Short mmCIF file of C-alpha atoms in Angstrom, two decimals:
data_model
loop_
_atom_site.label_atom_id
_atom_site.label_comp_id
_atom_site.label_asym_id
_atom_site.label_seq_id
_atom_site.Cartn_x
_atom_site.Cartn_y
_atom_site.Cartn_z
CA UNK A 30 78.47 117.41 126.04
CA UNK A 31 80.94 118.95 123.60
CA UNK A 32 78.80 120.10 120.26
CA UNK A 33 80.93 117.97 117.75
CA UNK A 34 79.47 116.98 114.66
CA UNK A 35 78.79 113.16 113.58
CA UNK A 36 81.56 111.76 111.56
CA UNK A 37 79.49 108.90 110.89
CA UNK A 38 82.84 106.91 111.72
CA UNK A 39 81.97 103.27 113.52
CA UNK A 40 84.82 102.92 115.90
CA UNK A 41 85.59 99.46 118.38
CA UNK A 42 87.80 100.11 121.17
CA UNK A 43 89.67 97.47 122.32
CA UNK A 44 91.16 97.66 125.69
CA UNK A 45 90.81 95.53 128.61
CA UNK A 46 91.43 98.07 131.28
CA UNK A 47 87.69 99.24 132.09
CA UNK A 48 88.77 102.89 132.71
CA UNK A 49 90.74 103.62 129.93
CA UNK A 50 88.30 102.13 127.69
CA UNK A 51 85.46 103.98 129.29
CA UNK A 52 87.10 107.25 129.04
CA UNK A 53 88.30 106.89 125.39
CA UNK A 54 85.00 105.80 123.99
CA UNK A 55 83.41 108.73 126.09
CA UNK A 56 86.02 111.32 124.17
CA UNK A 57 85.36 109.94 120.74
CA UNK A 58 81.78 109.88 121.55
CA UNK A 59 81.93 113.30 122.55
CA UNK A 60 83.32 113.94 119.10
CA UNK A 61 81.01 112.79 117.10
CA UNK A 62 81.80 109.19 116.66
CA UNK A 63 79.89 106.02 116.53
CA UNK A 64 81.94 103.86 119.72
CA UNK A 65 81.69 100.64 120.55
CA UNK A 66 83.89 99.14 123.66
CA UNK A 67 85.29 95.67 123.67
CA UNK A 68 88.04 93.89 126.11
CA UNK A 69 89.76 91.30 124.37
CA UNK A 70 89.96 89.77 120.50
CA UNK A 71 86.99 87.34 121.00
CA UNK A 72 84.58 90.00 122.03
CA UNK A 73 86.22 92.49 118.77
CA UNK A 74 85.30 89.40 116.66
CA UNK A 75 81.70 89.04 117.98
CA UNK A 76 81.11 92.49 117.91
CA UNK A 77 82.45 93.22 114.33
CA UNK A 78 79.41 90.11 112.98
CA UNK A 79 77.08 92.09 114.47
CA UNK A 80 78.38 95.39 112.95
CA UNK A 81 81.23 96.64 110.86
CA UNK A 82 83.57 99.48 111.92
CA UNK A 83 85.56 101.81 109.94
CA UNK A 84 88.85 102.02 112.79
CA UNK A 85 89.90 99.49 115.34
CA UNK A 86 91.97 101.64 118.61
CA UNK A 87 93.56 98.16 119.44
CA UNK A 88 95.91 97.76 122.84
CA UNK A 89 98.15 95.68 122.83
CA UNK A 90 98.04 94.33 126.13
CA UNK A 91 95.33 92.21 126.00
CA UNK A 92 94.25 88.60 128.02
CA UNK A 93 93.96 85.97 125.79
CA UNK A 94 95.41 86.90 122.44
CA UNK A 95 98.30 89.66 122.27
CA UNK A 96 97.22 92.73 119.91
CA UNK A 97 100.21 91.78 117.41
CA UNK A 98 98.01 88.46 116.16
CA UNK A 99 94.96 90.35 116.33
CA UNK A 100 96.19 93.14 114.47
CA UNK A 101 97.50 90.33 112.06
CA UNK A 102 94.17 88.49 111.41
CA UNK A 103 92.30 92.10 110.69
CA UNK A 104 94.24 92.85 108.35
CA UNK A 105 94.21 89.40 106.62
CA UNK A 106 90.32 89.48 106.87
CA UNK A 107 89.74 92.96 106.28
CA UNK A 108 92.40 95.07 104.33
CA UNK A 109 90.69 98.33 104.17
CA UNK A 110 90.22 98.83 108.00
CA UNK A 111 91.75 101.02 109.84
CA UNK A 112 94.41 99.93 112.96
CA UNK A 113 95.54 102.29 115.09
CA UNK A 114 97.38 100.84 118.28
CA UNK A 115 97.82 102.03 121.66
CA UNK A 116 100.42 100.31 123.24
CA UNK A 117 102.77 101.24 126.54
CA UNK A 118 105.51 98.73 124.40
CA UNK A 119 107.66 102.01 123.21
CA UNK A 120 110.97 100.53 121.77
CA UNK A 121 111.24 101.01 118.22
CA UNK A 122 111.49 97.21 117.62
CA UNK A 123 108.25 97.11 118.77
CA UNK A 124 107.22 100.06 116.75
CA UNK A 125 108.63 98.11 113.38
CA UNK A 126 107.03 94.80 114.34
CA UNK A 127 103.10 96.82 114.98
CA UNK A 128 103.69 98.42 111.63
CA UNK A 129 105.18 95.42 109.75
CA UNK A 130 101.96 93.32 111.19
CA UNK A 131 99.17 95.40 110.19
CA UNK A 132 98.89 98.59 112.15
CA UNK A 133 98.42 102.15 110.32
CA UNK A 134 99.05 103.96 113.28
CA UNK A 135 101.36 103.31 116.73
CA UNK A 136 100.84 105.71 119.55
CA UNK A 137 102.33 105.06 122.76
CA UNK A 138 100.40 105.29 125.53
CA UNK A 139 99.49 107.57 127.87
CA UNK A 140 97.86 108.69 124.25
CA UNK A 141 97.00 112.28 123.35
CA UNK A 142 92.96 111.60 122.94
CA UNK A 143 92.67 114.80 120.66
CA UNK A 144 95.75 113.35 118.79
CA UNK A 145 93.92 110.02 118.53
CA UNK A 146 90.40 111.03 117.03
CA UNK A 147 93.00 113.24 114.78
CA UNK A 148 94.51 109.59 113.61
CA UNK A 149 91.34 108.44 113.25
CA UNK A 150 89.77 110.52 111.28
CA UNK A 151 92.73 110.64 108.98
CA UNK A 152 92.59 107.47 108.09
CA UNK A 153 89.00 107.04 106.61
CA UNK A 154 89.79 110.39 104.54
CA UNK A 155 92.49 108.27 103.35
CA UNK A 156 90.31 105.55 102.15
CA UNK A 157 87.75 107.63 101.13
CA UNK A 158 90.55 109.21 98.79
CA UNK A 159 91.62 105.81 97.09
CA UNK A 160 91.05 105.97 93.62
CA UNK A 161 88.59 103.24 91.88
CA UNK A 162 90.24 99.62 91.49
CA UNK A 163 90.24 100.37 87.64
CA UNK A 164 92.19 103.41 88.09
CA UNK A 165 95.87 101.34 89.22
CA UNK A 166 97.02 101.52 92.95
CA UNK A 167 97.28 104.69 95.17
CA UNK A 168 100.76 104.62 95.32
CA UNK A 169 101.37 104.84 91.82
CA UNK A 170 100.95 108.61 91.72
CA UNK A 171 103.24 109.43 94.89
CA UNK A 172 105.36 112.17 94.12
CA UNK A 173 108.82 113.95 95.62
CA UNK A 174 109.10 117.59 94.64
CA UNK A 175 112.62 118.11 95.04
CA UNK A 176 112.50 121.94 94.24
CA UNK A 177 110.17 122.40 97.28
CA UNK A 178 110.59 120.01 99.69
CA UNK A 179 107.30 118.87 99.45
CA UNK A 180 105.86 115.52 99.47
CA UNK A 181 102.40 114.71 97.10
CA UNK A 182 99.35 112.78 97.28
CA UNK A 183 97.94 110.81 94.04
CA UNK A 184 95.20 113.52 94.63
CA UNK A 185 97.84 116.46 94.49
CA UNK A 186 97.41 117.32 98.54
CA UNK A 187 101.06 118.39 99.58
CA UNK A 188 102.93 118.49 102.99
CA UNK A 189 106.35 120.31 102.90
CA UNK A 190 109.10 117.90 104.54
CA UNK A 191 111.73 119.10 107.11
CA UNK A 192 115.59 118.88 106.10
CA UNK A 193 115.73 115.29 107.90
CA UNK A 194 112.75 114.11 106.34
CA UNK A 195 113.58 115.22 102.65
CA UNK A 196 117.11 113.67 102.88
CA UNK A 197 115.41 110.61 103.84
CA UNK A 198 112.96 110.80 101.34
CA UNK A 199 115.71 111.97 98.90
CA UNK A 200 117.16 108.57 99.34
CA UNK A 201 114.77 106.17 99.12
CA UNK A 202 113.15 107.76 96.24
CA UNK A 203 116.52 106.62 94.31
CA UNK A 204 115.63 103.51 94.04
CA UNK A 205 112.25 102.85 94.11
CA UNK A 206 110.96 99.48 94.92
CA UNK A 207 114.31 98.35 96.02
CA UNK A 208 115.02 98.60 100.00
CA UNK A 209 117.55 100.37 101.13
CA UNK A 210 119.06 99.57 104.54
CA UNK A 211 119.25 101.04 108.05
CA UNK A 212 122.77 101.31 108.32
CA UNK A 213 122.93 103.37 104.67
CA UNK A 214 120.30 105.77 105.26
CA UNK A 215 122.22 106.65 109.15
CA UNK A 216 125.27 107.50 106.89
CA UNK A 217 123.28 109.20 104.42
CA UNK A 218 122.22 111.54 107.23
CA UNK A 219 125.38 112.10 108.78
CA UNK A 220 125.40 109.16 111.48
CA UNK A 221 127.49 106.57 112.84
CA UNK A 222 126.67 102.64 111.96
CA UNK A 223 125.96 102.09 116.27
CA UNK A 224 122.75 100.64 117.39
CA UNK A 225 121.61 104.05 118.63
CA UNK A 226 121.75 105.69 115.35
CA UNK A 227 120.12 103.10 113.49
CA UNK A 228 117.20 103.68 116.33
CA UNK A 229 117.29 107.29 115.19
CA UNK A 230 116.79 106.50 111.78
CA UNK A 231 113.74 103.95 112.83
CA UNK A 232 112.20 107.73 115.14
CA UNK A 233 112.91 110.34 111.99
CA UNK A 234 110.53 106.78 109.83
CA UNK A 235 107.96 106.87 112.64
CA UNK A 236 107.69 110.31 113.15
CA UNK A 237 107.24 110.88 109.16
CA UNK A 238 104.01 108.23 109.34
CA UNK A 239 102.49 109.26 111.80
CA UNK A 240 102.94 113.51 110.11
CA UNK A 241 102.01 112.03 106.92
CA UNK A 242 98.65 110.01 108.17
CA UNK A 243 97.92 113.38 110.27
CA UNK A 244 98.47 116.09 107.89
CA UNK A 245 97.42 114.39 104.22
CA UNK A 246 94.97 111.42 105.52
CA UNK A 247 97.02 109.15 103.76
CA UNK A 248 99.82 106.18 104.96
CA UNK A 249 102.83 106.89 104.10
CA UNK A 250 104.76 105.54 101.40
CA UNK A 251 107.08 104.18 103.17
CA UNK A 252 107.60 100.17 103.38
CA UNK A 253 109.74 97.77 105.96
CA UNK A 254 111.89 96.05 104.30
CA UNK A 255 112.45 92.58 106.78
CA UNK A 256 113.08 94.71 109.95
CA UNK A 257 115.93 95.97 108.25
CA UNK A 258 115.66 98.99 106.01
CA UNK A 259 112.78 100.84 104.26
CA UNK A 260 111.58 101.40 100.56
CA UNK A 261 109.20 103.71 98.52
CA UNK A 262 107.34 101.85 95.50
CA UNK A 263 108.38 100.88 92.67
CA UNK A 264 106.97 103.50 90.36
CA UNK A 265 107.20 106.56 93.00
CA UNK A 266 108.28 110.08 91.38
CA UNK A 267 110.62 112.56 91.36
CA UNK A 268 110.48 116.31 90.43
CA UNK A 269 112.53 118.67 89.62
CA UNK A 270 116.20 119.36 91.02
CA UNK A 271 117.42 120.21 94.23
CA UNK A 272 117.73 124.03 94.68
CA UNK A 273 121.09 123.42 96.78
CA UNK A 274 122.71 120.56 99.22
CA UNK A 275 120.26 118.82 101.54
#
């Protein structure tokens, strides 16, 4: 066995394919977290009375009930747990409808297993982090330094952005709280209004989530606006000036 120390992380794996569940919840195990296996919604929901989990590693695939409602009801019942989806479904409209329906996370299978414990633990650093219910909502305190490419916490952790992700960033941070659609950010980064660049502007969104949950534990601040653009919140900030075209 791999000498990993305990996260103390309860995790339910939900996958109906009695390898690939085996051999996830072995890995995780292996890494020092608390696993529980489960093939279909029904069981999820019997097993989370017994015992609450931090993450659910949900497929999508599933007998019964698809993954999308499932993923819907968990978050209705329980905001504060943690979704991560495995999926072989790889469009991006697929992508956009598992994020718009609950999920924190989207990885397309075959998964990276070091990737996904990665995810996982991520995510409850992220709501570990959340301030106090008297202290005003996490995204509040989002920030965009301009001068630095860099892209801030509430708690002040940073994560520099790359050229495609700051002039998407740039953007949306314009007008915060109002969406701003697909077709306006593809111009805004030199594309064409066709169907394929509007999928590369849904890939440089997806890619940023996933780098933001990975490298700052938090989700990014980054909503879907009706399948059909993206926003930042209302209040997010911006710093400084630009030190020269983006």
């Amino acid at each position: 066995m791999d000498d990993h120390k305990d996260t103390g992380l309860a995790v339910i794996v939900v996958e109906d394919e009695d390898a690939i569940r085996e051999e996830v919840c072995d890995y995780l195990s292996r890494h020092g977290f608390s696993v529980r296996g489960v093939a279909d919604g029904g069981g999820l929901e019997r097993m989370l009375q017994d015992a609450p989990a931090d993450v659910i590693v949900l497929d999508l695939g599933l007998p019964h009930e698809d993954g999308i409602e499932i993923a819907k009801r968990l978050r209705r019942q329980r905001i504060s747990i943690g979704i991560v989806v495995t999926t072989a479904r790889s469009r991006v409209e697929d992508r956009i409808l598992g994020y718009e329906t609950g999920a924190d996370v989207y990885l397309v299978k075959p998964v990276n297993y070091a990737e996904l414990a990665a995810v996982i633990a991520a995510l409850k650093r992220h709501r570990d982090q959340r301030p106090a219910a008297d202290q005003g909502p996490a995204e509040m305190a989002w920030q965009l330094d301009l001068a630095t490419w860099r892209l801030m916490t509430p708690t002040g952790a940073a994560m520099r952005l790359t050229r495609a992700e700051m002039k998407v960033m740039d953007l949306l941070s314009r007008t915060p709280g109002a969406p701003v659609m697909r077709h306006l950010i593809g111009r805004h980064m030199g594309k064409s209004d066709q169907l394929r660049d509007h999928r590369y502007v849904d890939q440089l969104v997806s890619r940023l989530r996933r780098k933001v949950i990975t490298e700052l534990g938090w989700e990014a601040p980054i909503g879907s606006a009706q399948g059909e653009g993206y926003f930042v919140p209302g209040s997010f900030h911006r710093l400084g000036e630009p030190t020269g075209p983006l």
